[in-house]
PDB file of C-alpha atoms in Angstrom:
ATOM      1  CA  LEU A   1      48.777  53.963 -88.624  1.00  0.00           C
ATOM      2  CA  THR A   2      45.825  55.619 -90.304  1.00  0.00           C
ATOM      3  CA  LYS A   3      45.898  58.480 -87.795  1.00  0.00           C
ATOM      4  CA  LEU A   4      49.655  58.843 -88.281  1.00  0.00           C
ATOM      5  CA  HIS A   5      49.373  59.010 -92.079  1.00  0.00           C
ATOM      6  CA  PRO A   6      49.871  62.816 -92.293  1.00  0.00           C
ATOM      7  CA  ILE A   7      53.193  62.583 -90.444  1.00  0.00           C
ATOM      8  CA  LEU A   8      54.565  59.289 -91.781  1.00  0.00           C
ATOM      9  CA  ASN A   9      57.368  61.102 -93.571  1.00  0.00           C
ATOM     10  CA  LEU A  10      58.636  62.103 -90.124  1.00  0.00           C
ATOM     11  CA  LEU A  11      58.622  58.481 -89.013  1.00  0.00           C
ATOM     12  CA  THR A  12      60.759  57.168 -91.832  1.00  0.00           C
ATOM     13  CA  ILE A  13      64.159  56.001 -90.711  1.00  0.00           C
ATOM     14  CA  LYS A  14      67.066  54.558 -92.577  1.00  0.00           C
ATOM     15  CA  GLU A  15      69.053  51.815 -90.933  1.00  0.00           C
ATOM     16  CA  ASP A  16      71.684  49.380 -92.062  1.00  0.00           C
ATOM     17  CA  ARG A  17      70.427  46.066 -93.420  1.00  0.00           C
ATOM     18  CA  GLU A  18      71.023  44.134 -90.203  1.00  0.00           C
ATOM     19  CA  SER A  19      69.167  46.689 -88.050  1.00  0.00           C
ATOM     20  CA  MET A  20      66.343  46.878 -90.584  1.00  0.00           C
ATOM     21  CA  HIS A  21      66.094  43.075 -90.561  1.00  0.00           C
ATOM     22  CA  SER A  22      65.810  43.073 -86.783  1.00  0.00           C
ATOM     23  CA  SER A  23      63.199  45.861 -86.765  1.00  0.00           C
ATOM     24  CA  LEU A  24      61.072  44.113 -89.393  1.00  0.00           C
ATOM     25  CA  MET A  25      61.307  40.772 -87.569  1.00  0.00           C
ATOM     26  CA  GLN A  26      59.836  42.441 -84.485  1.00  0.00           C
ATOM     27  CA  SER A  27      57.097  44.207 -86.474  1.00  0.00           C
ATOM     28  CA  VAL A  28      55.724  41.415 -88.671  1.00  0.00           C
ATOM     29  CA  SER A  29      53.379  38.740 -87.327  1.00  0.00           C
ATOM     30  CA  GLY A  30      54.571  35.793 -89.420  1.00  0.00           C
ATOM     31  CA  GLY A  31      55.287  34.264 -92.786  1.00  0.00           C
ATOM     32  CA  LEU A  32      52.733  32.339 -94.824  1.00  0.00           C
ATOM     33  CA  PRO A  33      49.855  31.475 -92.475  1.00  0.00           C
ATOM     34  CA  SER A  34      49.257  28.204 -94.353  1.00  0.00           C
ATOM     35  CA  LEU A  35      52.787  27.059 -93.460  1.00  0.00           C
ATOM     36  CA  ASP A  36      53.660  28.642 -90.113  1.00  0.00           C
ATOM     37  CA  ALA A  37      50.213  28.793 -88.440  1.00  0.00           C
ATOM     38  CA  SER A  38      50.476  32.564 -88.002  1.00  0.00           C
ATOM     39  CA  ARG A  39      47.375  34.734 -88.233  1.00  0.00           C
ATOM     40  CA  ARG A  40      46.508  36.840 -91.245  1.00  0.00           C
ATOM     41  CA  ASP A  41      46.669  40.596 -90.795  1.00  0.00           C
ATOM     42  CA  PRO A  42      43.338  42.406 -90.278  1.00  0.00           C
ATOM     43  CA  SER A  43      41.987  44.297 -93.266  1.00  0.00           C
ATOM     44  CA  SER A  44      42.255  47.598 -91.373  1.00  0.00           C
ATOM     45  CA  VAL A  45      46.027  47.081 -91.042  1.00  0.00           C
ATOM     46  CA  LEU A  46      46.361  46.188 -94.726  1.00  0.00           C
ATOM     47  CA  ASP A  47      44.282  49.208 -95.728  1.00  0.00           C
ATOM     48  CA  ALA A  48      46.437  51.507 -93.591  1.00  0.00           C
ATOM     49  CA  PHE A  49      49.671  50.232 -95.154  1.00  0.00           C
ATOM     50  CA  ALA A  50      48.225  50.563 -98.662  1.00  0.00           C
ATOM     51  CA  ALA A  51      47.182  54.139 -97.878  1.00  0.00           C
ATOM     52  CA  ALA A  52      50.723  54.876 -96.678  1.00  0.00           C
ATOM     53  CA  LEU A  53      52.088  53.785-100.065  1.00  0.00           C
ATOM     54  CA  LYS A  54      49.733  55.911-102.146  1.00  0.00           C
ATOM     55  CA  LYS A  55      50.841  59.270-103.493  1.00  0.00           C
ATOM     56  CA  ARG A  56      51.597  61.730-100.760  1.00  0.00           C
ATOM     57  CA  ASP A  57      53.369  65.028-100.349  1.00  0.00           C
ATOM     58  CA  ARG A  58      56.620  63.110-100.062  1.00  0.00           C
ATOM     59  CA  GLU A  59      57.228  59.772-101.793  1.00  0.00           C
ATOM     60  CA  LEU A  60      58.588  57.087 -99.516  1.00  0.00           C
ATOM     61  CA  SER A  61      61.996  55.768-100.432  1.00  0.00           C
ATOM     62  CA  ARG A  62      62.494  52.036-100.904  1.00  0.00           C
ATOM     63  CA  GLU A  63      64.973  52.167 -98.010  1.00  0.00           C
ATOM     64  CA  ASP A  64      62.529  53.768 -95.543  1.00  0.00           C
ATOM     65  CA  TYR A  65      61.371  51.559 -92.710  1.00  0.00           C
ATOM     66  CA  ILE A  66      57.677  52.328 -93.248  1.00  0.00           C
ATOM     67  CA  TYR A  67      58.011  51.462 -96.964  1.00  0.00           C
ATOM     68  CA  LEU A  68      59.720  48.153 -96.171  1.00  0.00           C
ATOM     69  CA  LEU A  69      57.176  47.306 -93.482  1.00  0.00           C
ATOM     70  CA  ALA A  70      54.253  48.110 -95.791  1.00  0.00           C
ATOM     71  CA  ILE A  71      55.737  46.032 -98.625  1.00  0.00           C
ATOM     72  CA  THR A  72      56.360  43.150 -96.206  1.00  0.00           C
ATOM     73  CA  VAL A  73      52.827  43.116 -94.784  1.00  0.00           C
ATOM     74  CA  LEU A  74      51.075  43.580 -98.145  1.00  0.00           C
ATOM     75  CA  SER A  75      53.278  40.961 -99.839  1.00  0.00           C
ATOM     76  CA  ARG A  76      52.545  38.456 -97.092  1.00  0.00           C
ATOM     77  CA  ASN A  77      48.827  38.984 -97.551  1.00  0.00           C
ATOM     78  CA  LEU A  78      49.028  38.790-101.332  1.00  0.00           C
ATOM     79  CA  ALA A  79      51.022  35.547-101.218  1.00  0.00           C
ATOM     80  CA  SER A  80      48.634  34.046 -98.682  1.00  0.00           C
ATOM     81  CA  SER A  81      45.571  35.130-100.667  1.00  0.00           C
ATOM     82  CA  SER A  82      47.007  33.664-103.868  1.00  0.00           C
ATOM     83  CA  GLN A  83      47.055  30.293-102.117  1.00  0.00           C
ATOM     84  CA  ARG A  84      43.665  30.436-100.507  1.00  0.00           C
ATOM     85  CA  CYS A  85      40.884  32.687-101.648  1.00  0.00           C
ATOM     86  CA  GLU A  86      39.681  34.743-104.553  1.00  0.00           C
ATOM     87  CA  CYS A  87      37.939  37.185-102.198  1.00  0.00           C
ATOM     88  CA  GLY A  88      41.307  38.019-100.615  1.00  0.00           C
ATOM     89  CA  LEU A  89      42.811  38.616-104.044  1.00  0.00           C
ATOM     90  CA  GLU A  90      39.937  40.880-105.027  1.00  0.00           C
ATOM     91  CA  ALA A  91      40.366  42.853-101.794  1.00  0.00           C
ATOM     92  CA  MET A  92      44.101  43.197-102.509  1.00  0.00           C
ATOM     93  CA  LYS A  93      43.386  44.415-106.044  1.00  0.00           C
ATOM     94  CA  LYS A  94      41.149  47.174-104.649  1.00  0.00           C
ATOM     95  CA  ARG A  95      43.650  47.951-101.907  1.00  0.00           C
ATOM     96  CA  LEU A  96      46.514  48.377-104.391  1.00  0.00           C
ATOM     97  CA  ALA A  97      44.515  50.599-106.767  1.00  0.00           C
ATOM     98  CA  GLY A  98      46.141  54.009-106.943  1.00  0.00           C
ATOM     99  CA  ILE A  99      49.558  52.772-105.893  1.00  0.00           C
ATOM    100  CA  SER A 100      52.402  53.265-108.371  1.00  0.00           C
ATOM    101  CA  SER A 101      53.443  50.447-110.705  1.00  0.00           C
ATOM    102  CA  ALA A 102      56.897  50.370-109.111  1.00  0.00           C
ATOM    103  CA  VAL A 103      55.421  49.727-105.653  1.00  0.00           C
ATOM    104  CA  ILE A 104      53.052  47.054-106.967  1.00  0.00           C
ATOM    105  CA  TYR A 105      56.025  45.449-108.716  1.00  0.00           C
ATOM    106  CA  ASP A 106      57.878  45.299-105.370  1.00  0.00           C
ATOM    107  CA  VAL A 107      54.838  43.728-103.647  1.00  0.00           C
ATOM    108  CA  PHE A 108      54.570  41.034-106.327  1.00  0.00           C
ATOM    109  CA  GLN A 109      58.321  40.339-106.390  1.00  0.00           C
ATOM    110  CA  VAL A 110      58.409  39.845-102.605  1.00  0.00           C
ATOM    111  CA  SER A 111      55.262  37.677-102.753  1.00  0.00           C
ATOM    112  CA  LYS A 112      56.848  35.552-105.479  1.00  0.00           C
ATOM    113  CA  LEU A 113      60.033  35.044-103.466  1.00  0.00           C
ATOM    114  CA  LEU A 114      58.022  34.115-100.376  1.00  0.00           C
ATOM    115  CA  LEU A 115      55.963  31.567-102.318  1.00  0.00           C
ATOM    116  CA  GLU A 116      59.126  30.094-103.830  1.00  0.00           C
ATOM    117  CA  SER A 117      60.725  29.608-100.421  1.00  0.00           C
ATOM    118  CA  ALA A 118      60.449  26.105 -99.061  1.00  0.00           C
ATOM    119  CA  ALA A 119      59.263  27.092 -95.587  1.00  0.00           C
ATOM    120  CA  GLY A 120      57.402  30.377 -96.103  1.00  0.00           C
ATOM    121  CA  THR A 121      58.686  31.672 -92.768  1.00  0.00           C
ATOM    122  CA  LYS A 122      58.830  35.198 -91.427  1.00  0.00           C
ATOM    123  CA  GLU A 123      62.599  35.043 -91.998  1.00  0.00           C
ATOM    124  CA  ASN A 124      61.992  34.169 -95.679  1.00  0.00           C
ATOM    125  CA  LEU A 125      59.541  37.067 -95.951  1.00  0.00           C
ATOM    126  CA  ILE A 126      61.911  39.626 -94.421  1.00  0.00           C
ATOM    127  CA  ARG A 127      64.813  38.391 -96.540  1.00  0.00           C
ATOM    128  CA  ALA A 128      62.665  38.623 -99.690  1.00  0.00           C
ATOM    129  CA  THR A 129      61.668  42.201 -98.826  1.00  0.00           C
ATOM    130  CA  LEU A 130      65.213  43.339 -98.126  1.00  0.00           C
ATOM    131  CA  ASP A 131      66.628  41.524-101.171  1.00  0.00           C
ATOM    132  CA  THR A 132      64.023  43.161-103.401  1.00  0.00           C
ATOM    133  CA  CYS A 133      63.794  46.671-102.005  1.00  0.00           C
ATOM    134  CA  LEU A 134      67.416  47.267-101.023  1.00  0.00           C
ATOM    135  CA  ASN A 135      68.711  46.010-104.366  1.00  0.00           C
ATOM    136  CA  SER A 136      68.595  48.920-106.775  1.00  0.00           C
ATOM    137  CA  SER A 137      68.862  46.619-109.794  1.00  0.00           C
ATOM    138  CA  SER A 138      65.466  45.105-108.906  1.00  0.00           C
ATOM    139  CA  TYR A 139      63.691  48.473-109.208  1.00  0.00           C
ATOM    140  CA  LEU A 140      60.980  48.349-111.890  1.00  0.00           C
ATOM    141  CA  PHE A 141      62.283  51.369-113.781  1.00  0.00           C
ATOM    142  CA  LEU A 142      65.668  49.705-114.215  1.00  0.00           C
ATOM    143  CA  GLN A 143      64.093  46.689-115.922  1.00  0.00           C
ATOM    144  CA  ASP A 144      63.827  46.459-119.686  1.00  0.00           C
ATOM    145  CA  VAL A 145      61.006  48.308-121.418  1.00  0.00           C
ATOM    146  CA  ASP A 146      58.966  45.127-121.978  1.00  0.00           C
ATOM    147  CA  GLU A 147      59.014  44.367-118.245  1.00  0.00           C
ATOM    148  CA  GLN A 148      58.055  47.963-117.389  1.00  0.00           C
ATOM    149  CA  ASN A 149      55.183  47.885-119.872  1.00  0.00           C
ATOM    150  CA  LYS A 150      54.000  44.555-118.483  1.00  0.00           C
ATOM    151  CA  TRP A 151      53.520  46.208-115.074  1.00  0.00           C
ATOM    152  CA  ALA A 152      51.950  49.448-116.341  1.00  0.00           C
ATOM    153  CA  TRP A 153      49.077  49.907-113.926  1.00  0.00           C
ATOM    154  CA  ASN A 154      46.458  52.182-115.419  1.00  0.00           C
ATOM    155  CA  LYS A 155      42.698  51.973-115.623  1.00  0.00           C
ATOM    156  CA  SER A 156      42.587  50.447-119.109  1.00  0.00           C
ATOM    157  CA  LEU A 157      45.119  47.725-118.291  1.00  0.00           C
ATOM    158  CA  GLU A 158      44.305  47.163-114.627  1.00  0.00           C
ATOM    159  CA  ASP A 159      42.447  43.856-115.049  1.00  0.00           C
ATOM    160  CA  THR A 160      44.961  42.443-117.537  1.00  0.00           C
ATOM    161  CA  VAL A 161      47.950  43.357-115.374  1.00  0.00           C
ATOM    162  CA  TRP A 162      46.260  41.928-112.287  1.00  0.00           C
ATOM    163  CA  ILE A 163      45.333  38.623-113.949  1.00  0.00           C
ATOM    164  CA  ASP A 164      48.839  38.232-115.389  1.00  0.00           C
ATOM    165  CA  ALA A 165      50.428  39.064-112.043  1.00  0.00           C
ATOM    166  CA  VAL A 166      48.281  36.628-110.048  1.00  0.00           C
ATOM    167  CA  THR A 167      48.918  33.901-112.641  1.00  0.00           C
ATOM    168  CA  PHE A 168      52.642  34.662-112.291  1.00  0.00           C
ATOM    169  CA  LEU A 169      52.384  34.219-108.500  1.00  0.00           C
ATOM    170  CA  ARG A 170      50.451  30.987-108.691  1.00  0.00           C
ATOM    171  CA  LYS A 171      53.031  29.490-111.067  1.00  0.00           C
ATOM    172  CA  ASN A 172      55.735  30.233-108.481  1.00  0.00           C
ATOM    173  CA  GLU A 173      53.853  28.900-105.485  1.00  0.00           C
ATOM    174  CA  CYS A 174      55.856  26.698-103.144  1.00  0.00           C
ATOM    175  CA  ARG A 175      55.050  23.011-103.290  1.00  0.00           C
ATOM    176  CA  LYS A 176      54.309  22.475 -99.580  1.00  0.00           C
ATOM    177  CA  SER A 177      51.299  24.768 -99.661  1.00  0.00           C
ATOM    178  CA  LYS A 178      49.387  22.709-102.212  1.00  0.00           C
TER     179      LYS A 178
END
């Protein structure tokens, strides 16, 4: 993925929801590792997906396969880290630095939905990604101004936004994982 970064815009495809669901199911390793015994993704994979979401010559669309896959993988890791370890959360914070507020908002919304699901399965994860990213009304810039300001990700607010966001996730954690 890292080597393909310069040509990712050529790899973006748009499919209908059902086809996208099937493609993502084949591409993602699992749901919440604490609930489905799947393995966590290696840091090199997470880093590559984060790099794909950072500013490029061409912004990825929320409907692009690579965008949806990146959101899915990063959200899975964020949700898992919020349950288990502070070091994983700190790594995610560094990984997400430089990514737009709207993308970070999508990652946290998908993570929240995954944590709220009773089973935390891969199916729950894919459904959360598609429900969030393919629903234009869930886009950060269509939220009210207070919500947009809450997610403003700049250097001066980075720590505050991160702490609030992680607290938000932990409040929505599914009961089985505790």
